[in-house]
Coordinates of C-alpha atoms in Angstrom, one line a residue:
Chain M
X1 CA -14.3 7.5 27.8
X2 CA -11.4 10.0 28.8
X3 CA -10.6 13.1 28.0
X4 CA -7.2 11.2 26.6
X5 CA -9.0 8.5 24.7
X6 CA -11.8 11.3 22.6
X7 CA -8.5 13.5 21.7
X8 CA -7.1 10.3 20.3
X9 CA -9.8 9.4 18.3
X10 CA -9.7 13.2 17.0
X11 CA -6.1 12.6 16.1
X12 CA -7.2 9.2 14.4
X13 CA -9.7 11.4 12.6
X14 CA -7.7 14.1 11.2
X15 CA -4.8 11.4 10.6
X16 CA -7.5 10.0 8.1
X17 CA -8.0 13.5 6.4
X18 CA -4.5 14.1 5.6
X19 CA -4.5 10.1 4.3
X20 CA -7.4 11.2 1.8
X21 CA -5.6 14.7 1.1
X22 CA -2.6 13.2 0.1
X23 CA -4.4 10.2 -1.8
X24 CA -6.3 13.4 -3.4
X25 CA -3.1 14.9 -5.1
X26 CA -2.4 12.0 -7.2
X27 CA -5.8 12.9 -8.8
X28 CA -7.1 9.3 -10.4
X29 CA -7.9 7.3 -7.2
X30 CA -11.3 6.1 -6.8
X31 CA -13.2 6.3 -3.3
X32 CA -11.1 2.9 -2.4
X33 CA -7.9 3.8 -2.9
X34 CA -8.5 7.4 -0.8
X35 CA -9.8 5.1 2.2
X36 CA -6.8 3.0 1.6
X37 CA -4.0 6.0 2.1
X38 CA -6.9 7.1 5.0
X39 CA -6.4 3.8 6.7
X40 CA -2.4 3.6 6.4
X41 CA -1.9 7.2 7.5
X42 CA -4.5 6.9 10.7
X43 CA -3.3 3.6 12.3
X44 CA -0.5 2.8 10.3
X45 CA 2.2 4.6 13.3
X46 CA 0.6 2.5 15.8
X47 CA 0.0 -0.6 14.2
X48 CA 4.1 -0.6 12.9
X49 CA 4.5 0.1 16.8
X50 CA 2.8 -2.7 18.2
X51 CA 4.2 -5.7 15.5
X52 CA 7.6 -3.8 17.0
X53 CA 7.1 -3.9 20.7
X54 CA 5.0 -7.5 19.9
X55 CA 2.0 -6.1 21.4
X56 CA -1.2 -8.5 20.9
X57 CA -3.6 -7.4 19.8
X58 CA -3.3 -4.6 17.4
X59 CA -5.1 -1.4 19.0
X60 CA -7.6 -1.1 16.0
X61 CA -8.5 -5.2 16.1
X62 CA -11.1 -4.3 19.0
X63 CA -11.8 -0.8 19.1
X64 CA -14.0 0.3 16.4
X65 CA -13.8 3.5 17.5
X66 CA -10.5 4.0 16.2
X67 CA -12.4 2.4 12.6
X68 CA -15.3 4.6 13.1
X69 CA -12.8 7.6 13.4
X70 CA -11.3 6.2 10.2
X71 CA -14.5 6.1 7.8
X72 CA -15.3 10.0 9.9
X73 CA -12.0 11.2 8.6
X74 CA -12.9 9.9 5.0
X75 CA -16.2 11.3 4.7
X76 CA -15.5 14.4 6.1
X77 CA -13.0 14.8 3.3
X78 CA -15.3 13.9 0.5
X79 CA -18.1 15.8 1.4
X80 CA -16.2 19.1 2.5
X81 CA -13.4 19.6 0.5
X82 CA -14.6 22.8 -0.9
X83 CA -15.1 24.7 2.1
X84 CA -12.0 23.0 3.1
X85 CA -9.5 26.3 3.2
X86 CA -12.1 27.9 6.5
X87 CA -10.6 24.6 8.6
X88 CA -7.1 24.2 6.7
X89 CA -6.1 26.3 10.4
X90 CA -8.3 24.0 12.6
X91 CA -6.7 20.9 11.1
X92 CA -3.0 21.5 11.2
X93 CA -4.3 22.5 14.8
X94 CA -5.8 19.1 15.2
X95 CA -3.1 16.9 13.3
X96 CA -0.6 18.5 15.8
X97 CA -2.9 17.5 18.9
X98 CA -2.5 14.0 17.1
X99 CA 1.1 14.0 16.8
X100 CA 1.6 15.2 20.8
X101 CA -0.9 12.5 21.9
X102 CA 0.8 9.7 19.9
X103 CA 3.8 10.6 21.1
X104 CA 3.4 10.5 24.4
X105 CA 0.9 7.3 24.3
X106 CA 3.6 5.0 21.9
X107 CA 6.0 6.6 24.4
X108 CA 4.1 5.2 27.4
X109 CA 3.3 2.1 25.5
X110 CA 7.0 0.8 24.9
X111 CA 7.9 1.6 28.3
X112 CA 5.2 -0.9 29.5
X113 CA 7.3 -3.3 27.5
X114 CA 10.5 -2.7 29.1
X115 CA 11.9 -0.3 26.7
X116 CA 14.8 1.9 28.1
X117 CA 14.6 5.3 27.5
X118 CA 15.9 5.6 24.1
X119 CA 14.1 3.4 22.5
X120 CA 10.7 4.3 24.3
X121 CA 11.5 7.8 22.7
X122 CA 12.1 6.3 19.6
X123 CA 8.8 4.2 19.7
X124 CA 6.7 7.4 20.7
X125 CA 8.1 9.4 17.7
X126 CA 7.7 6.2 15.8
X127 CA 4.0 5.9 16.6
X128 CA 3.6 9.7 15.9
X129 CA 4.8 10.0 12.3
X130 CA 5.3 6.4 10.6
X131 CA 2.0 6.7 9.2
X132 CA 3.1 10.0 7.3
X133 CA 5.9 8.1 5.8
X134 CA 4.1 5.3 5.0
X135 CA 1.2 7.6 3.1
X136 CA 4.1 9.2 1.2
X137 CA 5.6 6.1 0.4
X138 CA 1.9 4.9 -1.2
X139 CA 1.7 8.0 -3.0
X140 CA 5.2 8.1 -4.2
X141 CA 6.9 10.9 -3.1
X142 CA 9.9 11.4 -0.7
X143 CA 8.4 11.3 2.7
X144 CA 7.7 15.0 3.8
X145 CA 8.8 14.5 7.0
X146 CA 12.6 13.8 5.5
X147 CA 13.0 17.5 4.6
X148 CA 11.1 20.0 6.0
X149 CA 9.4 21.5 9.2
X150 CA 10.2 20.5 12.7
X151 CA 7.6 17.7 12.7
X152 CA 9.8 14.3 14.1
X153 CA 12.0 16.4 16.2
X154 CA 9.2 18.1 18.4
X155 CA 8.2 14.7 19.0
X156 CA 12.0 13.7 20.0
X157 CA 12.3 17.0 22.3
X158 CA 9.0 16.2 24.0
X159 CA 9.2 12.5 24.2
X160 CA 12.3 13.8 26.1
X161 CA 11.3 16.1 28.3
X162 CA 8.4 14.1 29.6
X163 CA 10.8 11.2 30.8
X164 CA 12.8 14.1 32.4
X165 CA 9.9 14.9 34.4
X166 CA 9.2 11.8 34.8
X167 CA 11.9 11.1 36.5
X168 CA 11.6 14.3 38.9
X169 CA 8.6 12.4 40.0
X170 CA 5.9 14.7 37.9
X171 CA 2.3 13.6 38.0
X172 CA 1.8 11.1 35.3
X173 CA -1.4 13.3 33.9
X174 CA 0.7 16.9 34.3
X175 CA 3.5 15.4 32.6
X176 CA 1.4 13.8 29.6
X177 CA -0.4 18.0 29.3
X178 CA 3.0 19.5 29.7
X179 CA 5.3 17.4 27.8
X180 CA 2.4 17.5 25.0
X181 CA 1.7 20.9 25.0
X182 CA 5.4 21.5 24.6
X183 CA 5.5 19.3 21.6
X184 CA 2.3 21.6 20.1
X185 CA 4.2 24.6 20.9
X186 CA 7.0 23.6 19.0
X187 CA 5.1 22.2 16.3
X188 CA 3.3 25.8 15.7
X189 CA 6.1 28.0 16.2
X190 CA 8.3 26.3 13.9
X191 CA 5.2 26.0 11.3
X192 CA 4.1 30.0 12.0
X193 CA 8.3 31.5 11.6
X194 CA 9.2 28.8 8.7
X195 CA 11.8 27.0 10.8
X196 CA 13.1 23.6 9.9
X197 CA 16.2 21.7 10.4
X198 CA 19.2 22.3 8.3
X199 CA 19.8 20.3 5.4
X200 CA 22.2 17.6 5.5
X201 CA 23.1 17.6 1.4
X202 CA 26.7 17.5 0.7
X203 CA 28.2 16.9 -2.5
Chain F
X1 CA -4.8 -32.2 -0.5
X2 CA -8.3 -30.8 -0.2
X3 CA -9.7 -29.1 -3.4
X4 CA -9.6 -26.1 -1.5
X5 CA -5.7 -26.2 -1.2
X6 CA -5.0 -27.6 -4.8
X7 CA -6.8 -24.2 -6.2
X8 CA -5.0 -22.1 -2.9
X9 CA -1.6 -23.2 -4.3
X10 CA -3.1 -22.3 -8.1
X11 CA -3.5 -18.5 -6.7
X12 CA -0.1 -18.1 -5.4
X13 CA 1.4 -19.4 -8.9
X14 CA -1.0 -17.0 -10.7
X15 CA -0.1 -14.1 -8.5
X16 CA 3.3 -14.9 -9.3
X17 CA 3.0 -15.1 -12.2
X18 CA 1.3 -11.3 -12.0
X19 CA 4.4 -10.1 -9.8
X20 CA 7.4 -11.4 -12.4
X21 CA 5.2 -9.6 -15.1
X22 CA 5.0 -6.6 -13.2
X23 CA 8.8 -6.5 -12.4
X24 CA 9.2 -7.3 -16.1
X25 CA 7.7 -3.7 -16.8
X26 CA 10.7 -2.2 -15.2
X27 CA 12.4 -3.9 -17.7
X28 CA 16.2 -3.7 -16.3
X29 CA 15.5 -6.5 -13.7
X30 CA 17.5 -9.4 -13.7
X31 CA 16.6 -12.7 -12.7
X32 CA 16.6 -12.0 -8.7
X33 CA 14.8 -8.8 -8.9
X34 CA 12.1 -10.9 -10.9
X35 CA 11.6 -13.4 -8.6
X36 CA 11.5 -11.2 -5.5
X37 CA 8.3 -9.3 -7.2
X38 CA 7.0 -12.6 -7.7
X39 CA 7.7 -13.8 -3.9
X40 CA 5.9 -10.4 -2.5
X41 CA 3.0 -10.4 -4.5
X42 CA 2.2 -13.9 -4.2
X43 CA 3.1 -13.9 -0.3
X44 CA 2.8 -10.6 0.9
X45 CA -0.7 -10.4 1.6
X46 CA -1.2 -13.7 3.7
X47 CA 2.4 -12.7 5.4
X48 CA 1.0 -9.2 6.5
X49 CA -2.3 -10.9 7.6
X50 CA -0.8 -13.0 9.6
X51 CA 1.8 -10.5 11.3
X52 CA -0.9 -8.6 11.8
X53 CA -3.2 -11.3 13.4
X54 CA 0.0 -12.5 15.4
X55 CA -0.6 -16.0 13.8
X56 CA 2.5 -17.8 14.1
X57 CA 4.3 -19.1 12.0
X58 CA 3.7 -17.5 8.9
X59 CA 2.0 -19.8 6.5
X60 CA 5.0 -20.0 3.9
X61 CA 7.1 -21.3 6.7
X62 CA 6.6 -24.7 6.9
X63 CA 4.7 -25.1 3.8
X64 CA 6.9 -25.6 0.8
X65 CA 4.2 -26.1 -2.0
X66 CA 3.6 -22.3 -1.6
X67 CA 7.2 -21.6 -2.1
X68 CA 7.0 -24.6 -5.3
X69 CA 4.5 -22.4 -6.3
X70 CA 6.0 -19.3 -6.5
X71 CA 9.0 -20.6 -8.4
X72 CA 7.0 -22.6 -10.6
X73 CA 5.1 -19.2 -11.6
X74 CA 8.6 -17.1 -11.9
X75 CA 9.3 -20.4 -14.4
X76 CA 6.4 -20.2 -16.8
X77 CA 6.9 -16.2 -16.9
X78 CA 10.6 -16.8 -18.1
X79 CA 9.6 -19.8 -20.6
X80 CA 6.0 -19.1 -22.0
X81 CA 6.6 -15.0 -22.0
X82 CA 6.1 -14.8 -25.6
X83 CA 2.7 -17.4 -25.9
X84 CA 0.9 -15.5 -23.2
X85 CA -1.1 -13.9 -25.2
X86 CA -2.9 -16.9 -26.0
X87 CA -3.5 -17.6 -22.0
X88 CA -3.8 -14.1 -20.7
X89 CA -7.4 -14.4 -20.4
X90 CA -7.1 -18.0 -18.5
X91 CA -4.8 -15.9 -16.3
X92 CA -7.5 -13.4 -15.9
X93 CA -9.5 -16.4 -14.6
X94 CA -7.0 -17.6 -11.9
X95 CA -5.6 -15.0 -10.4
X96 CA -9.8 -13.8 -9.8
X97 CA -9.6 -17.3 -8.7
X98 CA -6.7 -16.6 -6.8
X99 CA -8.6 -13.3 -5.3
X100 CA -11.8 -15.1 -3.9
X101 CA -10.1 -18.3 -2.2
X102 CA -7.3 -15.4 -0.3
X103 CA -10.6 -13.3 1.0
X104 CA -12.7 -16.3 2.2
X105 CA -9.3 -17.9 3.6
X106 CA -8.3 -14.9 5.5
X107 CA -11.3 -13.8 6.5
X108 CA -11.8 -17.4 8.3
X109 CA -8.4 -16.8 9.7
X110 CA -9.3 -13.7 11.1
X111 CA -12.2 -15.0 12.8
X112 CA -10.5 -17.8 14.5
X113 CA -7.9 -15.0 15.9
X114 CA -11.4 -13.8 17.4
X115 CA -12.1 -10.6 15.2
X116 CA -15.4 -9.1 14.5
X117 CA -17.1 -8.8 11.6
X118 CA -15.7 -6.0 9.8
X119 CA -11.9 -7.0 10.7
X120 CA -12.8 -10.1 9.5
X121 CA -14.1 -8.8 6.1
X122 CA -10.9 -6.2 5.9
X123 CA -8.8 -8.8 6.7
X124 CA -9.6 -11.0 3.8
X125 CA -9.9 -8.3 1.6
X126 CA -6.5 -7.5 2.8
X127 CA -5.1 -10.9 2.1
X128 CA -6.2 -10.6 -1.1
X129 CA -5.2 -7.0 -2.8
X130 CA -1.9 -6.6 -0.4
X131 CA 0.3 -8.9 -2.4
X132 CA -0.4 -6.4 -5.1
X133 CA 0.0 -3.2 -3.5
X134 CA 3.2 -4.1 -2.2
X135 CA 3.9 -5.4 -6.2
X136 CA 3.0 -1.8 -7.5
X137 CA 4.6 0.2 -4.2
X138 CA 8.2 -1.7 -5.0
X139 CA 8.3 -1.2 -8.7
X140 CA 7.6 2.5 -7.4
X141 CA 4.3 2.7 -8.8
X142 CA 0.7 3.9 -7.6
X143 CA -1.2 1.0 -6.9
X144 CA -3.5 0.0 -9.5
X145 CA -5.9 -1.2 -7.1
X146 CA -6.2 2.6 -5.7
X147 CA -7.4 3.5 -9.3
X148 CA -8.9 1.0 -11.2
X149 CA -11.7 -1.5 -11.7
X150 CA -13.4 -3.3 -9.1
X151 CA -11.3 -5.4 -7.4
X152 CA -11.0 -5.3 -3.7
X153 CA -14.3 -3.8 -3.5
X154 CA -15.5 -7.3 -4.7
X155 CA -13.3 -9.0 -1.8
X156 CA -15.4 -6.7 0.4
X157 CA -18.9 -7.6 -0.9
X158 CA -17.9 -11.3 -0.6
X159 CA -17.1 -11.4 2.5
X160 CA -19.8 -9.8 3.7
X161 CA -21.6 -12.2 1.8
X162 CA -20.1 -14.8 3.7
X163 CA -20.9 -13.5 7.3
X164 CA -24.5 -13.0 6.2
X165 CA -25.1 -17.0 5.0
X166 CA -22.6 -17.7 8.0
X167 CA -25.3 -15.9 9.7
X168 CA -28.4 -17.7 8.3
X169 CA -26.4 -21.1 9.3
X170 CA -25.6 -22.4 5.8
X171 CA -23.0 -25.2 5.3
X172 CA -19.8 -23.7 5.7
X173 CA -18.4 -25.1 2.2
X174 CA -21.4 -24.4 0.2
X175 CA -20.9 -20.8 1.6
X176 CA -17.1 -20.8 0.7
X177 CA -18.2 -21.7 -2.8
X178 CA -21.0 -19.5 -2.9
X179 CA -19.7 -16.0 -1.4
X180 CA -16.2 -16.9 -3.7
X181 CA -18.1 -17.0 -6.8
X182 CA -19.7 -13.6 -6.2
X183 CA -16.4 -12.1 -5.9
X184 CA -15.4 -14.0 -9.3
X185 CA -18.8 -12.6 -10.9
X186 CA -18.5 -9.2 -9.5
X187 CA -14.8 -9.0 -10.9
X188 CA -15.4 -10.7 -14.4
X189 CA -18.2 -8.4 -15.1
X190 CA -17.1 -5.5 -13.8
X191 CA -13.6 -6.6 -16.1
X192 CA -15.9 -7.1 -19.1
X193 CA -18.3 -3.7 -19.4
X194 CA -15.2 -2.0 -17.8
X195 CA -16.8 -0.9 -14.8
X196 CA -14.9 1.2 -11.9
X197 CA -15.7 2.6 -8.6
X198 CA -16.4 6.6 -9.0
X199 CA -13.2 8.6 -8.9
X200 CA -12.8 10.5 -5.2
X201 CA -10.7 13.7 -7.3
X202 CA -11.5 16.9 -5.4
X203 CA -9.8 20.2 -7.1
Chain D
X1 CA 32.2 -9.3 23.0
X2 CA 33.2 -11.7 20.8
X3 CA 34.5 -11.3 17.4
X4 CA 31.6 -12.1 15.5
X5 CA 29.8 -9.3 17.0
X6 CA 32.7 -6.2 16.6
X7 CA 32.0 -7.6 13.1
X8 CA 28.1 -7.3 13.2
X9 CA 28.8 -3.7 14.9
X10 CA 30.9 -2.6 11.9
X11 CA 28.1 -4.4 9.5
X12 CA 25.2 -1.9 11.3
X13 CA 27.9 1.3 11.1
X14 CA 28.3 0.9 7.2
X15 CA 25.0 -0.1 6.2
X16 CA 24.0 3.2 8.4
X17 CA 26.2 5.0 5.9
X18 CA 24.9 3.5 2.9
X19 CA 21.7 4.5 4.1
X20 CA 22.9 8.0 5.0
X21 CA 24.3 8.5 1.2
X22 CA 21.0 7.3 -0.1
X23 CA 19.2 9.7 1.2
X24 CA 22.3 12.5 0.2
X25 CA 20.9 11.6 -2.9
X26 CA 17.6 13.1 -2.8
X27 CA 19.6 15.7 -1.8
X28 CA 16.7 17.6 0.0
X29 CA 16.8 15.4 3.3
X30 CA 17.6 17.5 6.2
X31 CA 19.3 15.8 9.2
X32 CA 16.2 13.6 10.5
X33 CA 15.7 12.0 7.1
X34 CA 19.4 11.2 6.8
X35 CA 19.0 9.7 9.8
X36 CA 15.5 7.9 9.4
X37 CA 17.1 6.5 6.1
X38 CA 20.5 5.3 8.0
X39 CA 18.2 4.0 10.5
X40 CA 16.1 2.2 8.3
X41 CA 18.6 0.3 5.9
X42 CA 20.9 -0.9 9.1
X43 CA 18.1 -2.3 10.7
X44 CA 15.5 -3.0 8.7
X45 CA 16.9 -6.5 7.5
X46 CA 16.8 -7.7 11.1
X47 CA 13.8 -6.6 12.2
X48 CA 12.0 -7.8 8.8
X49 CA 13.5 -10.9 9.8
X50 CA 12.7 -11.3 13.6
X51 CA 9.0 -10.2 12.9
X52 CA 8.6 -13.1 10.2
X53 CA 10.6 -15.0 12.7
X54 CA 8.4 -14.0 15.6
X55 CA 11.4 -13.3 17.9
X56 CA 11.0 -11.1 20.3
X57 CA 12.2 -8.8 21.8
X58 CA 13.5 -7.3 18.3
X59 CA 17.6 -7.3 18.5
X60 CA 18.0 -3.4 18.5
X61 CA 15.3 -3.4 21.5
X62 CA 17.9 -4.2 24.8
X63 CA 21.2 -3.9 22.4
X64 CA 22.0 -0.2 22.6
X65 CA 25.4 -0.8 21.1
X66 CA 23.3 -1.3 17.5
X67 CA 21.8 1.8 17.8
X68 CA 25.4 3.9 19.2
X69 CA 26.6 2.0 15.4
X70 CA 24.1 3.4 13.6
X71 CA 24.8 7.2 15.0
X72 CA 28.2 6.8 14.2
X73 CA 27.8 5.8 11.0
X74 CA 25.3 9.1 10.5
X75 CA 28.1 11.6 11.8
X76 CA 30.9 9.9 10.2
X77 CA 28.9 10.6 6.8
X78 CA 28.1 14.3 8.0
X79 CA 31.4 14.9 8.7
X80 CA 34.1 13.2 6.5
X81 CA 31.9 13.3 3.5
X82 CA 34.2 15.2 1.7
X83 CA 37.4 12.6 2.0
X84 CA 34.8 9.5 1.1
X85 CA 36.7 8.9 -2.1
X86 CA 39.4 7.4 -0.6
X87 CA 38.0 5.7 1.9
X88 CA 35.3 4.3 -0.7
X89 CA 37.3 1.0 -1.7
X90 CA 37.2 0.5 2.6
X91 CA 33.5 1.0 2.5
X92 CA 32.9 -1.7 0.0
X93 CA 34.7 -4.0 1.9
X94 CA 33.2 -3.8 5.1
X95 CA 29.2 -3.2 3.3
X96 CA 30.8 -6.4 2.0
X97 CA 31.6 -8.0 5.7
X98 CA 28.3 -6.8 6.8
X99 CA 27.0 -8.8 3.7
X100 CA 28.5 -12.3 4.8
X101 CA 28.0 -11.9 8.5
X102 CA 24.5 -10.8 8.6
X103 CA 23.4 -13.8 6.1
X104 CA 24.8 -16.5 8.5
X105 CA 23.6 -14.8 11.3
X106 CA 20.5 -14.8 10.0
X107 CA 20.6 -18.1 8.5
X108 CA 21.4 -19.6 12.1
X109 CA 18.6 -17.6 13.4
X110 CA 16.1 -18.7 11.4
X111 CA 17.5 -22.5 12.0
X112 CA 17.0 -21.5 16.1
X113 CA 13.4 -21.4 15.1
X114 CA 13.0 -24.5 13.1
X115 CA 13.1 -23.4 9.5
X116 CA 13.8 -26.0 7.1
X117 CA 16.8 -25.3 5.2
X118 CA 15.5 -23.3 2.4
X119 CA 13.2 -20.9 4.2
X120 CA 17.0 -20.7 6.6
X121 CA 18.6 -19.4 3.6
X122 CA 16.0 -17.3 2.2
X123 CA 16.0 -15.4 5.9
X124 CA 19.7 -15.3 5.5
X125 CA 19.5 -13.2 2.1
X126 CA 16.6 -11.5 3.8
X127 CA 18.4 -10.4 6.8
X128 CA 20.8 -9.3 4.4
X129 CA 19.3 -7.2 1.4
X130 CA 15.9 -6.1 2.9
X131 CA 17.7 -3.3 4.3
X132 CA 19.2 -1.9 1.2
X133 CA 15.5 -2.9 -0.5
X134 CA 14.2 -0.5 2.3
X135 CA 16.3 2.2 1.4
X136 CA 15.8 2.6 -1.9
X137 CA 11.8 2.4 -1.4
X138 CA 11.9 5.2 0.7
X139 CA 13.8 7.2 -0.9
X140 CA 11.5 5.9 -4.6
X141 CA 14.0 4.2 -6.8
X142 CA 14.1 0.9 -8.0
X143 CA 15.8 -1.3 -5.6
X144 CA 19.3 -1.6 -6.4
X145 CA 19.4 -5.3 -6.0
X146 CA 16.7 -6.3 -8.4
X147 CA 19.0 -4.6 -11.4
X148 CA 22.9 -4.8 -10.7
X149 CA 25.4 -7.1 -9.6
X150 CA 25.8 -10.4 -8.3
X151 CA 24.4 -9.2 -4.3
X152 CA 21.4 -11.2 -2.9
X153 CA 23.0 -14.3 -5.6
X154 CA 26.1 -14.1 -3.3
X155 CA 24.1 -14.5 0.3
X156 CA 22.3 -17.6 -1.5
X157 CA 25.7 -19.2 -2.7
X158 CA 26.7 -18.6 0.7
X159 CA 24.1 -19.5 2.6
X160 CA 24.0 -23.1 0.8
X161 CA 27.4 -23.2 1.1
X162 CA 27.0 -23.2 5.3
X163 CA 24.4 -25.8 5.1
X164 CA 26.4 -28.5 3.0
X165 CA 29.8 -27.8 5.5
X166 CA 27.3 -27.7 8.3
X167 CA 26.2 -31.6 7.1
X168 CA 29.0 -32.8 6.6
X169 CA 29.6 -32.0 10.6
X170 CA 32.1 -29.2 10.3
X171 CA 32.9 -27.4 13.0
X172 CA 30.5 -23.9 13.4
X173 CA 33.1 -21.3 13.6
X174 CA 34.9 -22.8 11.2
X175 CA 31.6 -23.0 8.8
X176 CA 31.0 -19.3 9.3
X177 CA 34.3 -18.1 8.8
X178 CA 34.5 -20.2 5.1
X179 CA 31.0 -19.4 4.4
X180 CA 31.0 -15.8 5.0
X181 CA 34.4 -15.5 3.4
X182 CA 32.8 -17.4 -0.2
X183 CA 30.2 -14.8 -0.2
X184 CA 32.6 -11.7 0.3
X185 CA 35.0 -13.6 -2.6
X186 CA 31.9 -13.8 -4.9
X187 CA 30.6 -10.0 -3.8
X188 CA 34.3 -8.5 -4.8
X189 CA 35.4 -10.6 -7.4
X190 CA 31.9 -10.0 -9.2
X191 CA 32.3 -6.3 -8.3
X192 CA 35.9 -6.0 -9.8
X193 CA 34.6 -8.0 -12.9
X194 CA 31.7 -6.2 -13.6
X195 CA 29.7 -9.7 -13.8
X196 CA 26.1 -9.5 -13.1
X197 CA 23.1 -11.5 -13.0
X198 CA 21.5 -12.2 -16.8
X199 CA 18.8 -9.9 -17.5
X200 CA 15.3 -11.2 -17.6
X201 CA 13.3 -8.5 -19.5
X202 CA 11.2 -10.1 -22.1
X203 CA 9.0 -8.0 -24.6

């Protein structure tokens, strides 16, 4: 196991949290239907990304990890909810780790189908936040992701900057902490001063 | 036509039959909208199995009793709407009927694609319920199936009914009839004494 | 570049914008959702349709020009919002040439993988609507299609329409120029008419 593959499965992990969070908030699911919006939110980003690219077989079809990580996720939700505002801090910290990660490996992923550089950006932001909007979608509500916080566009900007460096010839591991770390240090800045990107509503 | 296949064909009309009713809800659908619900919920599931599994072609493709199916379903919602109440509890029947051949057929599915045991399982589970998750999430409600009676949770206990007599080496069809009748017991009972899984809500 | 695909680029730029105003609707979208949405409804018909399909790579993959179609038709919302009501009538015309062009197109496709003729019009209609159908999930309203107007009915007519002329040994450009111009007569004339599809709801 690498270091990359264990922060993966932590991003899996609290992916499956904010699943059972948002599956919480529509108050009259039973334990199914929270492991349901679990499931979609964890591996739903990569699984759309694969069917896209055509990649056989689907990441999660032989790695129970990534499962295991799942039913964590699920557990940990239902057992400590109530001490849950002590980690609230912890976990955005962790959900951001999971968005850099998935970036950059959906990123990596398309390019090892012959994506050009566009698309593999698009992919790697794809992979990174597809599972929010399918979670919202489940639940009903407009996709968060549509209207507030810088969460797709730190994704963009890193998924960016790595093929930059990339092309200067950076170290493939460098590139994957740099590039990442820039897409967590966007993520938190934005979060801690209340940025977001400016609405688009005209009328 | 194997018996098998004669009752297949009998689920897709009855979960037809369940999507035209749902759209029906929504009451300002017209005739197209209608059978669309219908196509989803009685397709959807094996479709998305199949994407997923990367099984090609998609079972409706070159099978046009399942399409026969579906329209013969939209059909009898049009004509017999007002008599149903008479057959709603024959409809109950089929569409559990519907719900343990989809779980034992996609979970067989699975394992030819080479998945292990709990793929398997969540795969014909899967089959099952997704028609009707996709059903609720287009008419823009919260799936039922997140809320409400047992009903995948059966699909899941069948099939891992089926692995363990698959296990012991029973005969494959007495297995398929056995494991499929568990899911039709656990789902009429539960239906009957109004049983559910315990709610998840956390406040 | 041949006619037919100008045509399909203008088809992507004004579905793009119908996807745009959708999510103007919600009115909270800031300028990724816009552009997820655009995104989504000018693209999502193809894609639905190669996946089923199994085509791969997926047309927007090596065909940047779809995606430049897409941007423009984002900015050209952002930024001559304002003076849409007279180009509105212009709009409906080419959503309307989109209509026609991406229902053959897809109808040929599906032919290129050995559909019989129904499931070959079925992915015609499909290729057509599912993109609007997208849209309106996202952003949680009924889809448009399954209420109003003579739309998805139009791509049918049309797509049976092809398949007749195309037996009868007619020549193909010919074919898809009649063809697609039935199904733009039908979308305007029902349009102008106010004719729609009979209800279905039954209580």
């Amino acid at each position: 196991m690498t270091v990359q593959y264990i922060f993966e499965l932590f991003g899996v992990f609290v992916f499956a949290i904010s699943g059972a969070l948002a599956g919480n908030e529509r108050q009259k699911h039973d334990w199914f239907g929270i492991a349901f919006c679990a499931f979609v939110t964890a591996i739903g980003g990569g699984t759309l990304r694969d069917l896209f690219l055509g990649s056989k077989p689907l990441v999660w079809f032989d790695d129970m990890n990534i499962i295991y990580a799942v039913f964590a996720g699920i557990l940990f939700t239902g057992v400590f909810y109530k001490t849950f505002d002590k980690w609230r801090k912890t976990l955005v910290l962790f959900d951001t780790l999971g968005l850099a990660l998935f970036t950059i490996v959906g990123l990596e992923k398309a390019q090892s189908f012959g994506a050009n550089n566009f698309i593999a950006v698009l992919m790697g932001m794809f992979t990174a936040v597809m599972g929010g909007v399918l979670r919202d979608t489940l639940i009903n509500k407009t996709p968060l992701i549509f209207m507030e916080e810088i969460y797709a566009t730190a994704c963009i900007v890193g998924g960016i900057l790595y093929l930059l460096l990339d092309g200067f010839g950076l170290d493939r591991n460098l590139n994957f902490i740099i590039s990442g770390s820039v897409i967590i240090a966007i993520r938190l800045i934005t979060v801690k001063y209340n940025i977001s990107l400016p609405k688009f509503y005209k009328e």
